[in-house]
GROMACS .gro file of C-alpha atoms in nm:
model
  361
    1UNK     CA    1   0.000   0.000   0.000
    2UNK     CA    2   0.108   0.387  -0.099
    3UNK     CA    3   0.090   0.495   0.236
    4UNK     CA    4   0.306   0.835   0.129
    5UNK     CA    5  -0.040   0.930  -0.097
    6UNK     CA    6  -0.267   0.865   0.167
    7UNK     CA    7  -0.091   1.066   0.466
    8UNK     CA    8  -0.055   1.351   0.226
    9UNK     CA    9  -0.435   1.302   0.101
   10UNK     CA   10  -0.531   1.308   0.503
   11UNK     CA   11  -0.307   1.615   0.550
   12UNK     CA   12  -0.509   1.814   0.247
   13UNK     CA   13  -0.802   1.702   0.473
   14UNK     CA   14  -0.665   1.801   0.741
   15UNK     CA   15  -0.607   2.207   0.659
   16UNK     CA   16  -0.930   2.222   0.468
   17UNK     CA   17  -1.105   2.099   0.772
   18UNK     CA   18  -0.900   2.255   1.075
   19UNK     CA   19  -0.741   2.542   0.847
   20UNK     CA   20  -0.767   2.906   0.972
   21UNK     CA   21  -0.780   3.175   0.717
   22UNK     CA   22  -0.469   3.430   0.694
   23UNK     CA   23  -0.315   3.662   0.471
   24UNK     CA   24   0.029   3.636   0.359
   25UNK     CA   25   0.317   3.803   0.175
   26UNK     CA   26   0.195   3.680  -0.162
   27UNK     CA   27  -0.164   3.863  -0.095
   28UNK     CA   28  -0.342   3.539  -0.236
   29UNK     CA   29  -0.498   3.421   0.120
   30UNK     CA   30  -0.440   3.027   0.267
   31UNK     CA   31  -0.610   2.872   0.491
   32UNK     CA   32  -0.318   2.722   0.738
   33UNK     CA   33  -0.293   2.479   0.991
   34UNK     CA   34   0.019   2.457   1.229
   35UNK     CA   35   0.296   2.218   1.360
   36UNK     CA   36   0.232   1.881   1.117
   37UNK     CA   37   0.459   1.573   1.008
   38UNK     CA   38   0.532   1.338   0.730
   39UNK     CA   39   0.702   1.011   0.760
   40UNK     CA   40   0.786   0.761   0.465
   41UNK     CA   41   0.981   0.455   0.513
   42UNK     CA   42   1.239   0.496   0.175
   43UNK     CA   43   1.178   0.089   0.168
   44UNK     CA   44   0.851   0.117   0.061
   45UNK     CA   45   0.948   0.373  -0.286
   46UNK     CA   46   1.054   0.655  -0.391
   47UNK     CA   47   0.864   0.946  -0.256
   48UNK     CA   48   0.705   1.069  -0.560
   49UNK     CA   49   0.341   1.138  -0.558
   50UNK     CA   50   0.138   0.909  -0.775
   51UNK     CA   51  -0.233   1.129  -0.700
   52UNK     CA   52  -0.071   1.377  -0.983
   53UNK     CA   53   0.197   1.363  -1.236
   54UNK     CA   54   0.505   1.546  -1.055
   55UNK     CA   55   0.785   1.726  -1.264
   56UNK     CA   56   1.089   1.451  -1.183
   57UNK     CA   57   1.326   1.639  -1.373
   58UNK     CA   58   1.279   1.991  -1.235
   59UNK     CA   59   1.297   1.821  -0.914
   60UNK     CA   60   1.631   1.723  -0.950
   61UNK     CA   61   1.777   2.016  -1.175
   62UNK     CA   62   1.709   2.231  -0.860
   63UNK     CA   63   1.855   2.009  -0.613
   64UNK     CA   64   2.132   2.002  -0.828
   65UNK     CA   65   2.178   2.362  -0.843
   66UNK     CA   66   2.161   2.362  -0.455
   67UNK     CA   67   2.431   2.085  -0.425
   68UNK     CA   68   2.633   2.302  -0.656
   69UNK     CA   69   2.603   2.592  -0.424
   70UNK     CA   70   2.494   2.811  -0.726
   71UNK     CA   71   2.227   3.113  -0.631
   72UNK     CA   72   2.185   3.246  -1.008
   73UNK     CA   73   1.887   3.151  -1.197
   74UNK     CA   74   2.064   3.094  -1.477
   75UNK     CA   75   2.117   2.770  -1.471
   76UNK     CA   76   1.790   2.676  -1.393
   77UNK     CA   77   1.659   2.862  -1.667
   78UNK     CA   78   1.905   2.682  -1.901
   79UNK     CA   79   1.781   2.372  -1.791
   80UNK     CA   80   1.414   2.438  -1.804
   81UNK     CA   81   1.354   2.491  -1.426
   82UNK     CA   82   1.169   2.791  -1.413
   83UNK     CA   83   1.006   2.739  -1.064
   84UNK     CA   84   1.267   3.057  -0.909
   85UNK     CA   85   1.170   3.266  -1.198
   86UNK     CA   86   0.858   3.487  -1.046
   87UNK     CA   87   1.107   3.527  -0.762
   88UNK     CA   88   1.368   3.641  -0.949
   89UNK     CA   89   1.154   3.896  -1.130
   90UNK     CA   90   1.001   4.019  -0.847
   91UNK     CA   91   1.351   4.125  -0.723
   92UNK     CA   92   1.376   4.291  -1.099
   93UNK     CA   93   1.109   4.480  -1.104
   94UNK     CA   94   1.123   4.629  -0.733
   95UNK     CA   95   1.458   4.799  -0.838
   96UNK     CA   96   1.201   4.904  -1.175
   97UNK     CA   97   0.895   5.045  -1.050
   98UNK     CA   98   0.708   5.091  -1.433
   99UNK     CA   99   0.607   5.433  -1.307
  100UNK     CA  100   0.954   5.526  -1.359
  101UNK     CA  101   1.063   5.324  -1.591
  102UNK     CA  102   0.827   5.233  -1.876
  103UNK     CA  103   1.095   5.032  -2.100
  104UNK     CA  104   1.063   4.748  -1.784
  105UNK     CA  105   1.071   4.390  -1.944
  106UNK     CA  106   0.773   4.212  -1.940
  107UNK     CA  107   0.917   3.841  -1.724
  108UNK     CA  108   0.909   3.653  -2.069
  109UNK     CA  109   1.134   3.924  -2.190
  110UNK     CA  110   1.339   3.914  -1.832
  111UNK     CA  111   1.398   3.551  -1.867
  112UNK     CA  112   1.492   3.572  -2.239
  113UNK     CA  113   1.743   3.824  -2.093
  114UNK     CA  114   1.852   3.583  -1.856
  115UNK     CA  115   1.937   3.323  -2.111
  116UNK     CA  116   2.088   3.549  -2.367
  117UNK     CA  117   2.298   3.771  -2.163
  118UNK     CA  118   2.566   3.652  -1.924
  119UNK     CA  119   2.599   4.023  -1.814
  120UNK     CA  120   2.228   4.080  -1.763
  121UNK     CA  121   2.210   3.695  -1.559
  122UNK     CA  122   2.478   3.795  -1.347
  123UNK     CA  123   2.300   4.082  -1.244
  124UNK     CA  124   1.940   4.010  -1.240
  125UNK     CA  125   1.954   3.644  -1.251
  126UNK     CA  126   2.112   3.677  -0.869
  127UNK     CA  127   1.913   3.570  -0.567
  128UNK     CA  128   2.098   3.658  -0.310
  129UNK     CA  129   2.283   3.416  -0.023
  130UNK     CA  130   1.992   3.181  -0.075
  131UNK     CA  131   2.038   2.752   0.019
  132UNK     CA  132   2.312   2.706  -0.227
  133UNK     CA  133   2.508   2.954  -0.078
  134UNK     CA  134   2.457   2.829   0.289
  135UNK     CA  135   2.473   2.471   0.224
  136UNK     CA  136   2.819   2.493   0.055
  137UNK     CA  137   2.966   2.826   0.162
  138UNK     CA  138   2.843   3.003   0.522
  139UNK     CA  139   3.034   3.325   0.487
  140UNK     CA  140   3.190   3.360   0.814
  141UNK     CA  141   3.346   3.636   1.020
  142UNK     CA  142   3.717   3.529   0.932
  143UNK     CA  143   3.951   3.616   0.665
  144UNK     CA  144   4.209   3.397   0.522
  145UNK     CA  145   4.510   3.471   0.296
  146UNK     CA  146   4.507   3.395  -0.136
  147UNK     CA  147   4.741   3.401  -0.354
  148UNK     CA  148   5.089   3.553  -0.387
  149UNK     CA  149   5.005   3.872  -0.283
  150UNK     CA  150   4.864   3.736   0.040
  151UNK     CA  151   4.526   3.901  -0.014
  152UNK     CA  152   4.296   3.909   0.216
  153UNK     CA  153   3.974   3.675   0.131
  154UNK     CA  154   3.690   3.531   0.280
  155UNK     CA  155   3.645   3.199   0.474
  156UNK     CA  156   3.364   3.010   0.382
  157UNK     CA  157   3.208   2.662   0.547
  158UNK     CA  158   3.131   2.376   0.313
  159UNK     CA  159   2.862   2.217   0.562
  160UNK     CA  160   2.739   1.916   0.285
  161UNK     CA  161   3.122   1.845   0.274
  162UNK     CA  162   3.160   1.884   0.661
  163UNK     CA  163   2.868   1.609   0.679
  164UNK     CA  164   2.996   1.362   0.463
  165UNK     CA  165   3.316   1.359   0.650
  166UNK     CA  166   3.129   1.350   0.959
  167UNK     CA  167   2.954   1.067   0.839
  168UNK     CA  168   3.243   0.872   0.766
  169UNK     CA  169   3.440   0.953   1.091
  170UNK     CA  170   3.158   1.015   1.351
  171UNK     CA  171   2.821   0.808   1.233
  172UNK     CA  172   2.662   0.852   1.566
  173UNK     CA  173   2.679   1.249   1.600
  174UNK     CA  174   2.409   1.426   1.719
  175UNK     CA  175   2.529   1.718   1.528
  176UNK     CA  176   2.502   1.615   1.183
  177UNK     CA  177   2.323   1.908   1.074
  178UNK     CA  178   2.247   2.131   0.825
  179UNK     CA  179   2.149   2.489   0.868
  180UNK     CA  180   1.981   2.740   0.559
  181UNK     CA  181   1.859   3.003   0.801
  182UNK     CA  182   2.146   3.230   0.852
  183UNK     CA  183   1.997   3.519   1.034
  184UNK     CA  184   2.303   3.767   0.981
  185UNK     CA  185   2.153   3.725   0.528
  186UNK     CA  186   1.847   3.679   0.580
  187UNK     CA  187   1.791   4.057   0.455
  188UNK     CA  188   2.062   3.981   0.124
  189UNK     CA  189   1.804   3.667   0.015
  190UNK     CA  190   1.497   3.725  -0.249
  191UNK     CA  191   1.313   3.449  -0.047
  192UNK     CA  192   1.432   3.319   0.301
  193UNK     CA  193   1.446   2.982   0.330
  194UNK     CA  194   1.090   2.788   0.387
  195UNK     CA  195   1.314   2.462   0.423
  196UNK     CA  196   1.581   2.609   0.677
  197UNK     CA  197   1.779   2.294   0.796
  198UNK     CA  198   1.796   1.943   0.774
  199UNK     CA  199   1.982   1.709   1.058
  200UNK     CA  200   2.093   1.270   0.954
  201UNK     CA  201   2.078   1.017   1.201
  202UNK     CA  202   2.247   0.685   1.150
  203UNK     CA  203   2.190   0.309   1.337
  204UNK     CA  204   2.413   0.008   1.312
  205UNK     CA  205   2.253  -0.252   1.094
  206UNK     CA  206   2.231  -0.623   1.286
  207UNK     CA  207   2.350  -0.921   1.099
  208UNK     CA  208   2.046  -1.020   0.980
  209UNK     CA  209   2.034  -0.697   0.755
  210UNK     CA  210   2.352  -0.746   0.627
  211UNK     CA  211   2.321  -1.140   0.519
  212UNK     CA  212   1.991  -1.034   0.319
  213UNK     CA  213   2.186  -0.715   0.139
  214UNK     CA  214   2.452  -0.991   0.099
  215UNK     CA  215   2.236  -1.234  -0.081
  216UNK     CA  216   2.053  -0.946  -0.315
  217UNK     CA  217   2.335  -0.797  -0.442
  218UNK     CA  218   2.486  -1.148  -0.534
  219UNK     CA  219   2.174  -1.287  -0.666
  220UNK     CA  220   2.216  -1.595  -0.396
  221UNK     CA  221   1.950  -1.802  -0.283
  222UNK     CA  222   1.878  -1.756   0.094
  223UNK     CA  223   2.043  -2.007   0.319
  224UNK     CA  224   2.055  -2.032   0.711
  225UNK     CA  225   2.255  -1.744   0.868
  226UNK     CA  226   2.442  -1.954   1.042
  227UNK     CA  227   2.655  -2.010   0.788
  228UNK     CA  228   2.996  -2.062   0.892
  229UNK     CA  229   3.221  -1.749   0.819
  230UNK     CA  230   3.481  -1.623   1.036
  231UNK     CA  231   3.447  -1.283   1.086
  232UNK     CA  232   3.129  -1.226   0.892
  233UNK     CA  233   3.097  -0.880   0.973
  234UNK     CA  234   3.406  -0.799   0.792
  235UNK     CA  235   3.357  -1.055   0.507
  236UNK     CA  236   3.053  -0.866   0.447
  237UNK     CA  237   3.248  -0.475   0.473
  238UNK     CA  238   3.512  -0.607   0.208
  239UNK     CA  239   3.231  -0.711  -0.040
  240UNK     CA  240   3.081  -0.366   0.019
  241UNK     CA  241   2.798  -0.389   0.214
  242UNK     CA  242   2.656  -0.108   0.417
  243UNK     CA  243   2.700  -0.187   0.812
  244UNK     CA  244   2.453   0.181   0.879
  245UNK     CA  245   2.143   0.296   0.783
  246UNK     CA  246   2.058   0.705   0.760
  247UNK     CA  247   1.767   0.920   0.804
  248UNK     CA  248   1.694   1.300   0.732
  249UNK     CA  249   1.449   1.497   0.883
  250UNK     CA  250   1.384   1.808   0.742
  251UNK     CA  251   1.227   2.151   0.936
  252UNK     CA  252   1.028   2.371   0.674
  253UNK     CA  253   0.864   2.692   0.808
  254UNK     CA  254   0.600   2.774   0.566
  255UNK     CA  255   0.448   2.522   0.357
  256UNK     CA  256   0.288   2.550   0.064
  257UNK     CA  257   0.090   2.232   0.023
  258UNK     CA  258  -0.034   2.162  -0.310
  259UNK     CA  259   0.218   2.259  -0.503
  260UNK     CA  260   0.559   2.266  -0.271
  261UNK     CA  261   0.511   2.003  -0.033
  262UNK     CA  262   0.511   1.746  -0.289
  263UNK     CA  263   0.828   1.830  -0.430
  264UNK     CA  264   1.022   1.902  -0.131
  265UNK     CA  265   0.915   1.534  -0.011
  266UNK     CA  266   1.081   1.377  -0.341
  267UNK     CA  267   1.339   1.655  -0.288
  268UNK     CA  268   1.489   1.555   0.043
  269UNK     CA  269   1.440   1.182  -0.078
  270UNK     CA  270   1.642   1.229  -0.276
  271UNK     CA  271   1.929   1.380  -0.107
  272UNK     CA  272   1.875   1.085   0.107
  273UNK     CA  273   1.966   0.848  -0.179
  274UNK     CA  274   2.211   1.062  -0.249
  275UNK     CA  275   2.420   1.113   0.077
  276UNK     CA  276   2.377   0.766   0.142
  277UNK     CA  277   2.547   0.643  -0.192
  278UNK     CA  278   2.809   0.895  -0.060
  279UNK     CA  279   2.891   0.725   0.263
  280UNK     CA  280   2.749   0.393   0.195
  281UNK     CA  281   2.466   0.361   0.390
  282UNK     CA  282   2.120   0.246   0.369
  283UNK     CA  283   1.807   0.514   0.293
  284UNK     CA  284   1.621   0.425   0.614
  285UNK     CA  285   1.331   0.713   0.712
  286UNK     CA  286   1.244   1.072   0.565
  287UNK     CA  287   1.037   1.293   0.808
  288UNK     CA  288   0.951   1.615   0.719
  289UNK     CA  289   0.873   1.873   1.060
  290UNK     CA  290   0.598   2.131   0.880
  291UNK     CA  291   0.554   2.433   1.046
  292UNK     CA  292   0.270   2.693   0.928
  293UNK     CA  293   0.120   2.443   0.690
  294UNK     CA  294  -0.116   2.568   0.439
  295UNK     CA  295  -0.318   2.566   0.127
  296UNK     CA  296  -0.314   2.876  -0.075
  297UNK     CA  297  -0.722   3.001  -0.152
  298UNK     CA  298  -0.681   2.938  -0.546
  299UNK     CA  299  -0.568   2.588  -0.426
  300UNK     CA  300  -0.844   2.434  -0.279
  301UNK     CA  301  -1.048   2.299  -0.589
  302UNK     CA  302  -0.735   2.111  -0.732
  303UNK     CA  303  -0.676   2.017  -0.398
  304UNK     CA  304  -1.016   1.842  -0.369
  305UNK     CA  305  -0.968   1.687  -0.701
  306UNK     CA  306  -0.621   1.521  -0.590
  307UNK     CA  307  -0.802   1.395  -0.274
  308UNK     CA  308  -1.073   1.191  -0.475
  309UNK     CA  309  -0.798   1.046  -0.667
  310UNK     CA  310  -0.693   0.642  -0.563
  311UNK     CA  311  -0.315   0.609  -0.500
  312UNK     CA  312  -0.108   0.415  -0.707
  313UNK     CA  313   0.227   0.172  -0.552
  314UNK     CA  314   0.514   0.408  -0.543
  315UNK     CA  315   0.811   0.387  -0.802
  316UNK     CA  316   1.175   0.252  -0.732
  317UNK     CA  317   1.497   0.461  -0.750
  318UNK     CA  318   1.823   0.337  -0.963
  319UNK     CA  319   2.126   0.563  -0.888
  320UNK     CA  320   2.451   0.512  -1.082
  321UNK     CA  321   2.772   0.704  -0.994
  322UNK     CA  322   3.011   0.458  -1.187
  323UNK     CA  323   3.213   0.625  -1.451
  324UNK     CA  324   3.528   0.468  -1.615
  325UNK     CA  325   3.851   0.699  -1.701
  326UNK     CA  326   4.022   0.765  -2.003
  327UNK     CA  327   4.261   0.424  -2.000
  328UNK     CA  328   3.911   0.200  -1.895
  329UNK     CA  329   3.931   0.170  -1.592
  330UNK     CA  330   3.595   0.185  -1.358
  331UNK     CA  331   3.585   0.499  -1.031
  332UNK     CA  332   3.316   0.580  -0.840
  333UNK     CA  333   3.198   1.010  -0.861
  334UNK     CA  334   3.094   1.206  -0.611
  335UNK     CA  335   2.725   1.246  -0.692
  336UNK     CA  336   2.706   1.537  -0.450
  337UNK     CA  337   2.963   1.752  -0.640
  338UNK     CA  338   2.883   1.639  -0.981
  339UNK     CA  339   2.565   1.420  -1.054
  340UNK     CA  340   2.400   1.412  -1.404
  341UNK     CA  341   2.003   1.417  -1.423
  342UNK     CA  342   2.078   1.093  -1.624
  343UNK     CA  343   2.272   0.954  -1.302
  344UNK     CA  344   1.932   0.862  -1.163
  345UNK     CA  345   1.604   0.678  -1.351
  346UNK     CA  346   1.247   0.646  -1.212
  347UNK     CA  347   1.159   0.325  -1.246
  348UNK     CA  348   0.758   0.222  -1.282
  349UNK     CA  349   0.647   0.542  -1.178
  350UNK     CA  350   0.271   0.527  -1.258
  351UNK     CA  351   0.046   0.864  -1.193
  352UNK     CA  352  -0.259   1.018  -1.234
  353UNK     CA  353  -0.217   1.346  -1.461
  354UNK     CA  354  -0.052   1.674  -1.380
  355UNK     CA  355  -0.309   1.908  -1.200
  356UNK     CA  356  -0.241   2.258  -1.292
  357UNK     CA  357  -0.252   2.570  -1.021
  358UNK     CA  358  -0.098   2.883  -0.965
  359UNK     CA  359   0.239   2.958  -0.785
  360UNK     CA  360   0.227   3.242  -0.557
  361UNK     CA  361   0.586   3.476  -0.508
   0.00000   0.00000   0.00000
């Protein structure tokens, strides 16, 4: 059973029933409930909604550009994400008020611009210190030397590449963490974060795990675990299997439920996949801590038409980060510093069609 589909289908319930009415920064209206969770066993599929058709690709294009640590639009746009656009434009035409400036691009012409001109993109196409930029380099208060002419430069924390090493060094932190919501930029971002930080947790896996990883991968039939092995545990490490499995949880302040809850579920899924491939390590549990949780007001008749929908099973994940060099011979690469949308394929991922609604910026 797709019980992903059905928690989400209760949670649409859920604000529609319980929801309060508010006004927000968009000036569209929600109705909002406060303090939910969702939970999905990565076992059971790939979190990608089946009750509507989701956009895989833009999906990972922008978690991509976030791994990347990139904060320009421009290569979103050049990829066909286009889901930062309204925000970038917004930023645009605040510093263009038409009053003043009647030669303003219309945003078709702005993100024409944005593809045409690297001048223009670098400009306008910025977004400020948004999640790239924290995930992969937290301006600090310290300055460090470059160069020959010892030149003074900024020091900057890589906290995905602090993780991973934490990960391999200290699996049972409680401080493997990481934070979007620096309050010293908050005022330098177009948006601030709505997902602000995520945090991994890792268990030992028992023997029992292990042998039936062990068997899979070779294709065995099962036999008795008591199979006599010196060692096993080790036997097992040298052929590669995991001996952890990892969880994120992700905290999101403001939650926009139709159309941005869905895709920050398959989001964080699939950083999952992906830091796990990383460090070796099993996908265990995504749980995502919602804070105000709402439905915008031009959302709530596609909502109700996603709710009468029946789920269907959930689709698998294949990941490949094999890669052979120039003389032949077979390396792993880092997926988190270089993946390819073609790294990754969707496998039987069966859904009802897209259902169309408007994004509020």
């Amino acid at each position: 059973m797709n019980k992903l589909d059905r928690d989400y289908i209760e949670l649409l319930k859920d604000i529609m029933t319980n929801g309060v009415e508010k006004g927000d920064r968009t000036g569209t209206g929600t109705i909002s409930v406060f303090g939910r969770q969702i939970r999905h066993n990565m076992q059971d599929g790939f979190p990608l909604l089946t009750t509507k058709k989701m956009a895989v690709k833009t999906m990972m294009t922008e978690l991509k550009w976030f791994l990347k640590g990139d904060t320009n639009i421009k290569y979103l746009v050049d990829n066909g994400c286009n889901i930062w656009n309204g925000d970038a434009y917004k930023k645009y035409c605040k510093a263009h008020p038409s009053v003043y400036h009647d030669d303003m691009f219309s945003q078709e012409e702005f993100i024409e611009h944005i593809k045409e001109d690297e001048s223009f993109a670098k400009n306008w196409g910025e977004l400020g210190p948004i999640y790239g930029a924290q995930w992969r380099k937290w301006k600090t208060n310290k300055f460090g030397n470059l160069g020959p002419n010892d030149t003074l430069s900024d020091v900057f924390i890589d906290q995905i590449k602090n993780l991973i090493n934490e990960l391999k060094t200290n699996p049972d932190s409680r401080r493997l963490m990481v934070n979007a919501w620096n309050v010293g930029e908050l005022d330098k971002m177009t948006l601030p974060p709505c997902h602000y930080g995520f945090q991994v947790y890792t268990r030992e896996l028992s023997l029992e795990e292990r042998y039936v990883m062990y068997f899979e991968k070779l294709d065995h039939t099962m036999v008795p675990l008591d199979i006599k092995i010196p060692n096993i545990h080790q036997y097992f490490t040298e052929l590669n299997i995991p001996t952890r499995a990892i969880s994120l949880m992700w905290n999101q302040r403001s939650v926009d439920t139709f159309l941005g809850l869905p895709f920050n579920i398959a989001s964080y899924g699939l950083l999952l996949e992906i830091i796990a491939k990383e460090v070796n390590m099993v996908p265990e549990e995504l749980i995502g801590n919602l804070g105000d949780t709402h439905l915008y007001l031009n959302h709530i008749e596609q909502a109700k038409e996603q709710i009468g929908r029946e789920p269907y099973e959930l689709p698998q994940i294949l990941i490949n980060n094999g890669d052979v060099d120039n003389n032949g011979v077979p390396f792993t690469r880092s997926l988190l510093d270089g993946y390819d949308i073609t790294d990754f394929m969707i496998e039987n991922y069966q859904s009802h069609p897209t259902i169309k609604a408007p994004l509020s910026n």
